[in-house]
Structure formats: structure tokens, C-alpha cells
């Protein structure tokens, strides 16, 4: 404990922490807890800590985050004279007897003042880095492990500024070098780079190559990065090759300037013969969310260590460690504690605490110099140390908001208006009219004995406050009807007006006494009393506005409390409260019970969702510029008599822990958790996720909603049928694969967010995979950390700004027609005629022929999805980012649903538009059900569905539950039927999916023969179209939608072009693939089938038109000119 003076005592009485060799004082091991107590008890406790620090008795810190010492369990009772008799006090007395007293502090001495300032300067590196022992240990163990195994590795250190990251890295470097020398290992080659000092971001590779022991020259035919890649891709001849420790500080600079350099830097550690140990340091908490998913997809998963913001106890301890070296006392103990408390609440930045202390020291210096000029010979008093008032002034100078200065400089009446607004909007975000605010303003003025301004002058003052950004006025013809809202925080108003509030009690009492006297005189002389103005500008605001001085401290503290203190990563300043904490499985006892029964246990938080939408939650998890991050958003609108009825649940997920990508029979499995990537050729790729799921024993929690709560999510292409029908439908007979999209892409999502739109709440879910090599408590702790991290990400302190989009219902003038297709109109008609020949020959009864249209657009796929929700709402709406493409879907039909071993197939065929009136709607329904052609097609598809379900169901369990029902959607109505069955005991949902893919509504009947003809008549592979997308839960339940009304945006080809855009300077031109088909039967007309394909594709293109009209401005140049530039 450093040498600090009490509030009213001499520095000599407290100089007990000076370091000494021989003290003869017994060790004091009793820790203490900071709590309210009497002054004498507090003094003894403080002395106990001093003694512990002085005599090298270790203090017992509760945790690295809270370096708070505990309180003594027992204290000696007072003797008859009222003095405390304890070993600690005896030790202090003995110490005073045997130690020389420190020199007296004299702030007038330049050398002493300079020494204190240097001790508090941020550039002075202390001998030890305290309060970061745990973080340093983790990083050092990581470096030691890499050196012992001679393997490369990467570690990412994040945290708020001023949390000891850079200083800790320097200590770790020294410790690693010393440890290597002790263990007889080759010395480390150390490269320390501050990324902000680089002229070019790529210079970091030159520096690394220059420090390499190979001695290769940087300048050569290839770049330094290429030379490093070659160097680490070849086996080194010498077995004693040194490991290289790369410490890249200020890494957040790279992601701002050149993210590619950041990726390549981390990827150096993944090369086969790399010897790099990379430690990246960044002053950001959310930086990992922006680039780690990309690294994970590239088989690079850095270890993440977070340096938390310093707590009050930690800041106080660090300040004391710096001051303990001084031979005199310069700070009062309570002043240091105040500094530590305020800085920890605001940011936890140690550099800020040092700056505040130096500022307080300068205030004291100015004060001492002023008194010296007035009385040069005056002696130095004992209390000329930095006290509470100096620290309060320094804190105010450091943390004062510009808004506070503005409010404090306002005239009296404008201050009253601001205070009236604060009272009017307390606890409410609603606006008020000018008249309502004026009424409250008048009441405050009258209670303060201040003449209020008229309504015209009041409105003018509100306009001035609107111009200054304090109030916000809406437009209205009548001034009294203008709406007023508050733009500044109530805490800023309270803090700004605090001096006036503190004066109010004195002012009111004095005014009232004077007024009483005047009234008495007036009564005697029969004259009315004069109108008095209160000496304080806001004399009675403390009583009329309820902005008490007690509120100031609490409001200020809540305002200064940083988001990082509420959640491990980032969080909202006003975090969403949890609902029914008892119902969530976040208690360790319940977790242990579940862990005994299985190895996959969910943890969840239930939060209010009235401030959050699925769209906003998705954008919080996946940044706008990260189009390669696998993620999904599932929403639903149920069919009904009305245009649409919103589905109960929406599901959002991002950052899968495992990915499966199948192309033909080659399957790539990327395990991001284990940082492992395997590529193998298998007979049936759809068996791979099934085998992985067999390793799990998930524990279903009853409190979770009846929706998808975690598991596999992705798509299955039309060509997955070739895994089953290998002889009749081999890949060699498939049409041209011009896009090279995966046949199957699945991601395993442990983290999902389920929105319950009925109960207005959201379930934030994280599945914990129980590691048997670790204790249940450790699994629980890690799981809760991941869960809280997920919660904090959707409560982002700065929610992502998404384009508002102005919906224009008439969009005919936007966007060109779908003129480009994989088949010309004549070629498609010829294919229809050829198909009819096979039907007449008896080869097939029906076939669905499709063609793929192409549309270029500068609208973003996510914006198009937002538009599609308006243009064509449906039961299966999805925005799915996968490998190689993005799917934007609005499917009306399920491919397969499996729940509790009950499987469902719902053929949907037969379509007619919706009526403009209810009467016309019923008339069109009757016409549809009386259409023999459409009804015959539907019955044929019902038979196909019964056949698909019957392949995997128990005998006698297959039934047609609903036959030829009408389902209404926003623009059309369909004939639908429901076929159900019970799964065979030896089969799983995956077997049912194999039997169903693809359904007859997109192929034909008989299904296999129709698909053989499709291979001959269609010119390109279908890809995701007419396949399926959806989710497979951990318990095996499956809900897969048919990939109809689905747009595919390939992500492997990109075009960066200049384009006028509302919310950015540059846009990417996307290619939207819209595929549509028509059912061909014996009496089909080729013209009608061609028109049907065009109309179906045009319905989806309307979403692109709406997105362009809502989110894009008119191009700077005409579209043909842009195309010419591209060419």
C-alpha cells in the first residue's frame, strides 16, 4: 500500500508503507473487505493493508477481474480508553520507532513535483504489471506450448484502451526468452510491430522477413509475403530452427486500412512448416466478430484472450504501486479512491486514471503557486496534498460533456425550459406539444417567483434550443401544436444544473424569509408586496422537477457505467432484461443434472424482443460487408383468409462450429471448434452429418419453444438425388455445371436466437458440448461466457445502421425485363414439344421443365430479402448465406417435415391468382377446384407424395390427412394436400429426406424417368433450385422447405463499380439467378408454359425492383454506360 495521507491528518502519521529491510513485525494474513465502518475501524483496516504490502505478505485477491481485498473477520475490541488494541496497531507503532520518517512533501519544490509527475506518467513502465497475472499466465502458457511442440500458433488479445495489453506483452516477451534459455531451447526471434507506424500495411511482412534467421533479402522478384509463404511451406533443413514471436500491436489499424493483410498475417501460422507465434493486440472488443469467422473458414482459429476494463480496486492498486516508490506523500487516500471509482465506472482505462491524477496535481500546483505569490514566506502546511476538491475538479475537466457546457451557458429561462423538458420526458420517450411544455414551464417559473415568458417568446426559445441540438421540434402550422422531444440525456441535464440545485435550498429559504418580512411590511402599510426574483437561476427546481442532488450521483454513475462492465464483450447501455430467470437452465445444479444424461446441453436467456427485430438481430451478428460468413435468417407468414398472418417464430443464426460442403462425392468437413479440415470421398455425402449427429446425446429443455433451436442449417441441391440413384442418374449424365456450386452445404449452429412473436420475447440459446476431460463447472463457465457474449452482440452499443428504404408501390419503371435466360424462348418451346412426345409415348405422365433467368442489380441481397418479405410473404422465407452463394427464398411448400418420428409431405400444385374482392376470391377458388387439368396434376403429385412417404414409413401408417384444400397467400392461392406417415424404427429423418429429394412437384411422374429426361432437355444444372433448405435439430427433427421462388446470388464473381448509393460510396453489382419451371402434360401449350416461367420469375424480380426503388438512387450514368465500363 502506498504512502497516502488521511483527509485531515499529517503526512507523517501515515508514512508506514516505506520499504524497509528489518521491521520485526509479524505477518498479517487476514484479508479485508471494503465496507462501511467507523473511522477508527477503517483506519485500522487501512493500516492492515499497509502492513501487508510493506512486509511482503501477499494480499489475497479474489479474482483477476476484481482485485478487491476482503475484510478482517475479527477486530480487537476497544480498551477502556477507547483505543483499538491489535497486532496490526502494535506493528505500526514498532515500525514508527525503528524506521526513519519519509521526507516532508513540499509541492513548491520543482524536483519533488517533477518526481511525482514522472511517477504518474503513462510512459513510465513499472517494474511489475499488477492485476494482469491471469491474462499474462494464459498468454505465456500459449507461447511455451508452441515452443515446446515447435508448432506455429496465433493468439488474439482484445480489450479497451488502457488495460495493460502492450505492457503485458513486453513482460511476456522477456519471460518467454528467459524460460527458453532455462529450458535449453533455441532463442526466440522476436518481431514487435506497431501497425500504426507502418508506411504501408504490407511493410509488416518485410519486417518479419528481415528478422528471419534465413537472411533472405526482402527485395526480390516476389513480394515479402510470397517469400514468407514459400519459406514456411518448405521443411527446414536444420532441426534447431528458431521459433519467431511476432507481436503486432494496434491491429485494429489493419482491419481499417487493409483487412487482407490481417488475414494473410494470421494465415502464416497455418502453413505446414511455419514457426510463427503470432500475438495480435487490438484496442477493440468487437474486432474478433469482424474477422474471426473468415479465419475460421480458412482453418485458422486464434486463441482469444480478453483484457477486461480495470475495476476500481485494480486502478487504486496500480496507482498505489506507482506512488509507493516516492519518499513523500502527495495524495490523500480518499482522493485516489474517488479517481479510481470514477474512471472504472466510465471506462476502466488506466491511462485515463493517470491523466486525471496528473491533472489534479497540476491544479494543486497552480493553487500553491498562487498562494506563494501572495505570501512568499508562508510555510508549507501539512494538508497541501491532492485532496478531494482537487480530484473533483480534475474529473470534471476530464469527463465533462460538451452538452454540459452548452446547458450551463444557457440563459436562465432556457435552462428552465430544458429542466421542464427533462421532467416532462422522465421515464417516457414520447414527445409533447409546445403548449404542454409551456404549461409546465410556467408552473416552475411561478413556483420560483420568476416571471414566465409569453407563448411567442417561449416558442422562439424552443427554436433556439432546437438549433443547438438540445430539443427537437416538429413542423406544424400552429406553433402550439408543434411536438417537442429531448435530444440530450437526462443525466447530462442533471449534471449541468447540479450547482444550481445545490444552491436551491439556501436560496429558497432566504427568499422566503425576505418575502415574509416584505409581506408583513406590506400588510402594515396596506401595499401589495413587490415581485421578487430568486437569486439562484433555478432556485426551486430541486422541488418542482424532482431532480434532487441525490439523483445526480446515481444518474451520473449509471451514465458513466461502461457497457463492457455489463457483459463480457459488448452490450447496450440499457441492457434487455431477462425474463423468468428461474425458468432458464443456467443454474449449475440443473446443468449438472443434464450433463449426467447427455453430452449436449442448452443454455439460454429469455429477453424482451419489443426493441429488437429478426432483421436487426441478424445484422448485429453478421456485418454488412461479410458476405462469405455462413449464416441464416428464417421467417414465416402462415396462409389464411387474410393476405398474411405472421408466423409465430423467427430464427437467426451465425458462425457455425462445423461446416459440411459436398461437391459430387467429395466431402469437406471444417471443424472450426477443433481447427480441423478434412477432405474425403464418400459413397453418400448425406451420411456424413448423420454420423456426426450420432455422437451426441442432446438434452431437450421443456422451456424452449417448439421451433428450431439449434442444429444443422443449409441447403440440399436438386442433384443430391444422384447420391441415391447412382445408376440411373449419375453425375456424368448431368447437364453443364456452369456455377460450380456445392451440392450440399450444411452448418452446425450452436448459437441461435428464436423470436416468439406471440409472446414478444426472444430466446438466446447456446448449446454446450460437454468435454469429459474437463469438470462440469468448467463446461458450465465456458458455456455461460459464450451465452453472455451472444446476448451482448444483439445488444450492440451502437446498433447497425441499415437503410430505411422508402417503399414505392409502383415499381414498373425500375429494372429491366428478364431477357437473359439459359434457354431462348424457342429452345424452351422445343423442349416442351419433345417432352410431350415422351408423354404421348407413355414414358412419363408429367414433367416439370425449368429455365434460369438472370438479372443484374446493384441492390444488396439482404435488401432484396427485405423487399421480398413485402412482395411475396410465405410460410418459408429465408436469407441463407452459404459457401459460394446466397439464397433469398420465399417458398410456399415444405419438402419434408419430421417431428417425433412423424413425417409429413405437403404437395402443392394448382394455382390461381387472388381476387380483388372477397366475392371474386371465392369465385376463383371454385374455378380452381373445378379445373380438371389442375386437379388431375395435383392428384398425381399426391400419389407421388404417398409413394415417397411410404418408402420409409411403417405399413398402414400412411394416410392423406387433408386432400385438395385451398391455401391463400398474398397474391395467389394453391391446392394443397397433406400426406403423413410414421417412420420405420430402423430409419431416421435423413432416410426420409433421401427418399423425398426431389419431390414430384418439381420433377414429374414417374419421378426417376422424368429426371432422366430433365438431364437431357435442360442445359444447365439446377443447383439449389427445386432442392431443399431448412434445419435439422439436434434431436433429429427436420423441417426442410422446397427451394421454389428462390433467388441464388453467386458470391465467387464480384463486380465493384461506381454507383450513386444512399448509404455508402461504393456498391457491388450482383447477379441474381431466378429459376422457374412449368408442369408439362399431354395437352400443354408451349406458349403457355413459356409464359408461366416468365411470370413466375417476374414475381421474384418485383422484389429486386422494389429494393432498387427503395434503397438506390438514380445512377450517376445510364445503365448501358455502366455496362460498357464493365466490359
PDB file of C-alpha atoms in Angstrom, residues 1-4 14-22 50-51 53-56 95-96 99-103 323-329:
ATOM      1  CA  UNK A   1       0.000   0.000   0.000  1.00  0.00           C
ATOM      2  CA  UNK A   2       1.499   3.361  -0.903  1.00  0.00           C
ATOM      3  CA  UNK A   3       2.095   6.238   1.390  1.00  0.00           C
ATOM      4  CA  UNK A   4      -1.077   8.261   1.372  1.00  0.00           C
ATOM      5  CA  UNK A  14       0.623   7.716   7.707  1.00  0.00           C
ATOM      6  CA  UNK A  15       4.098   7.109   6.392  1.00  0.00           C
ATOM      7  CA  UNK A  16       4.058   3.484   7.354  1.00  0.00           C
ATOM      8  CA  UNK A  17       4.418   1.956   3.906  1.00  0.00           C
ATOM      9  CA  UNK A  18       8.025   2.949   3.310  1.00  0.00           C
ATOM     10  CA  UNK A  19      10.042  -0.060   2.348  1.00  0.00           C
ATOM     11  CA  UNK A  20      12.415  -1.413   4.951  1.00  0.00           C
ATOM     12  CA  UNK A  21      14.526  -4.471   5.404  1.00  0.00           C
ATOM     13  CA  UNK A  22      14.052  -5.241   9.111  1.00  0.00           C
ATOM     14  CA  UNK A  50      -0.346  -1.082   4.512  1.00  0.00           C
ATOM     15  CA  UNK A  51       1.416  -3.567   6.707  1.00  0.00           C
ATOM     16  CA  UNK A  53       2.175  -4.534   1.426  1.00  0.00           C
ATOM     17  CA  UNK A  54       5.134  -3.286   3.395  1.00  0.00           C
ATOM     18  CA  UNK A  55       6.261  -6.606   4.751  1.00  0.00           C
ATOM     19  CA  UNK A  56       5.784  -8.649   1.573  1.00  0.00           C
ATOM     20  CA  UNK A  95       7.582   0.497  12.712  1.00  0.00           C
ATOM     21  CA  UNK A  96       7.471   4.172  13.656  1.00  0.00           C
ATOM     22  CA  UNK A  99      12.051   3.473  10.722  1.00  0.00           C
ATOM     23  CA  UNK A 100      13.184   6.840   9.538  1.00  0.00           C
ATOM     24  CA  UNK A 101      10.290   9.080   8.601  1.00  0.00           C
ATOM     25  CA  UNK A 102       9.969   9.982   4.905  1.00  0.00           C
ATOM     26  CA  UNK A 103      10.833  13.432   3.725  1.00  0.00           C
ATOM     27  CA  UNK A 323       3.320   6.132  -5.674  1.00  0.00           C
ATOM     28  CA  UNK A 324       4.891   3.749  -3.161  1.00  0.00           C
ATOM     29  CA  UNK A 325       8.359   4.418  -4.580  1.00  0.00           C
ATOM     30  CA  UNK A 326       8.195   8.107  -3.693  1.00  0.00           C
ATOM     31  CA  UNK A 327       9.834   9.306  -0.474  1.00  0.00           C
ATOM     32  CA  UNK A 328       6.876  11.535   0.381  1.00  0.00           C
ATOM     33  CA  UNK A 329       3.088  11.577   0.345  1.00  0.00           C
TER      34      UNK A 329
END
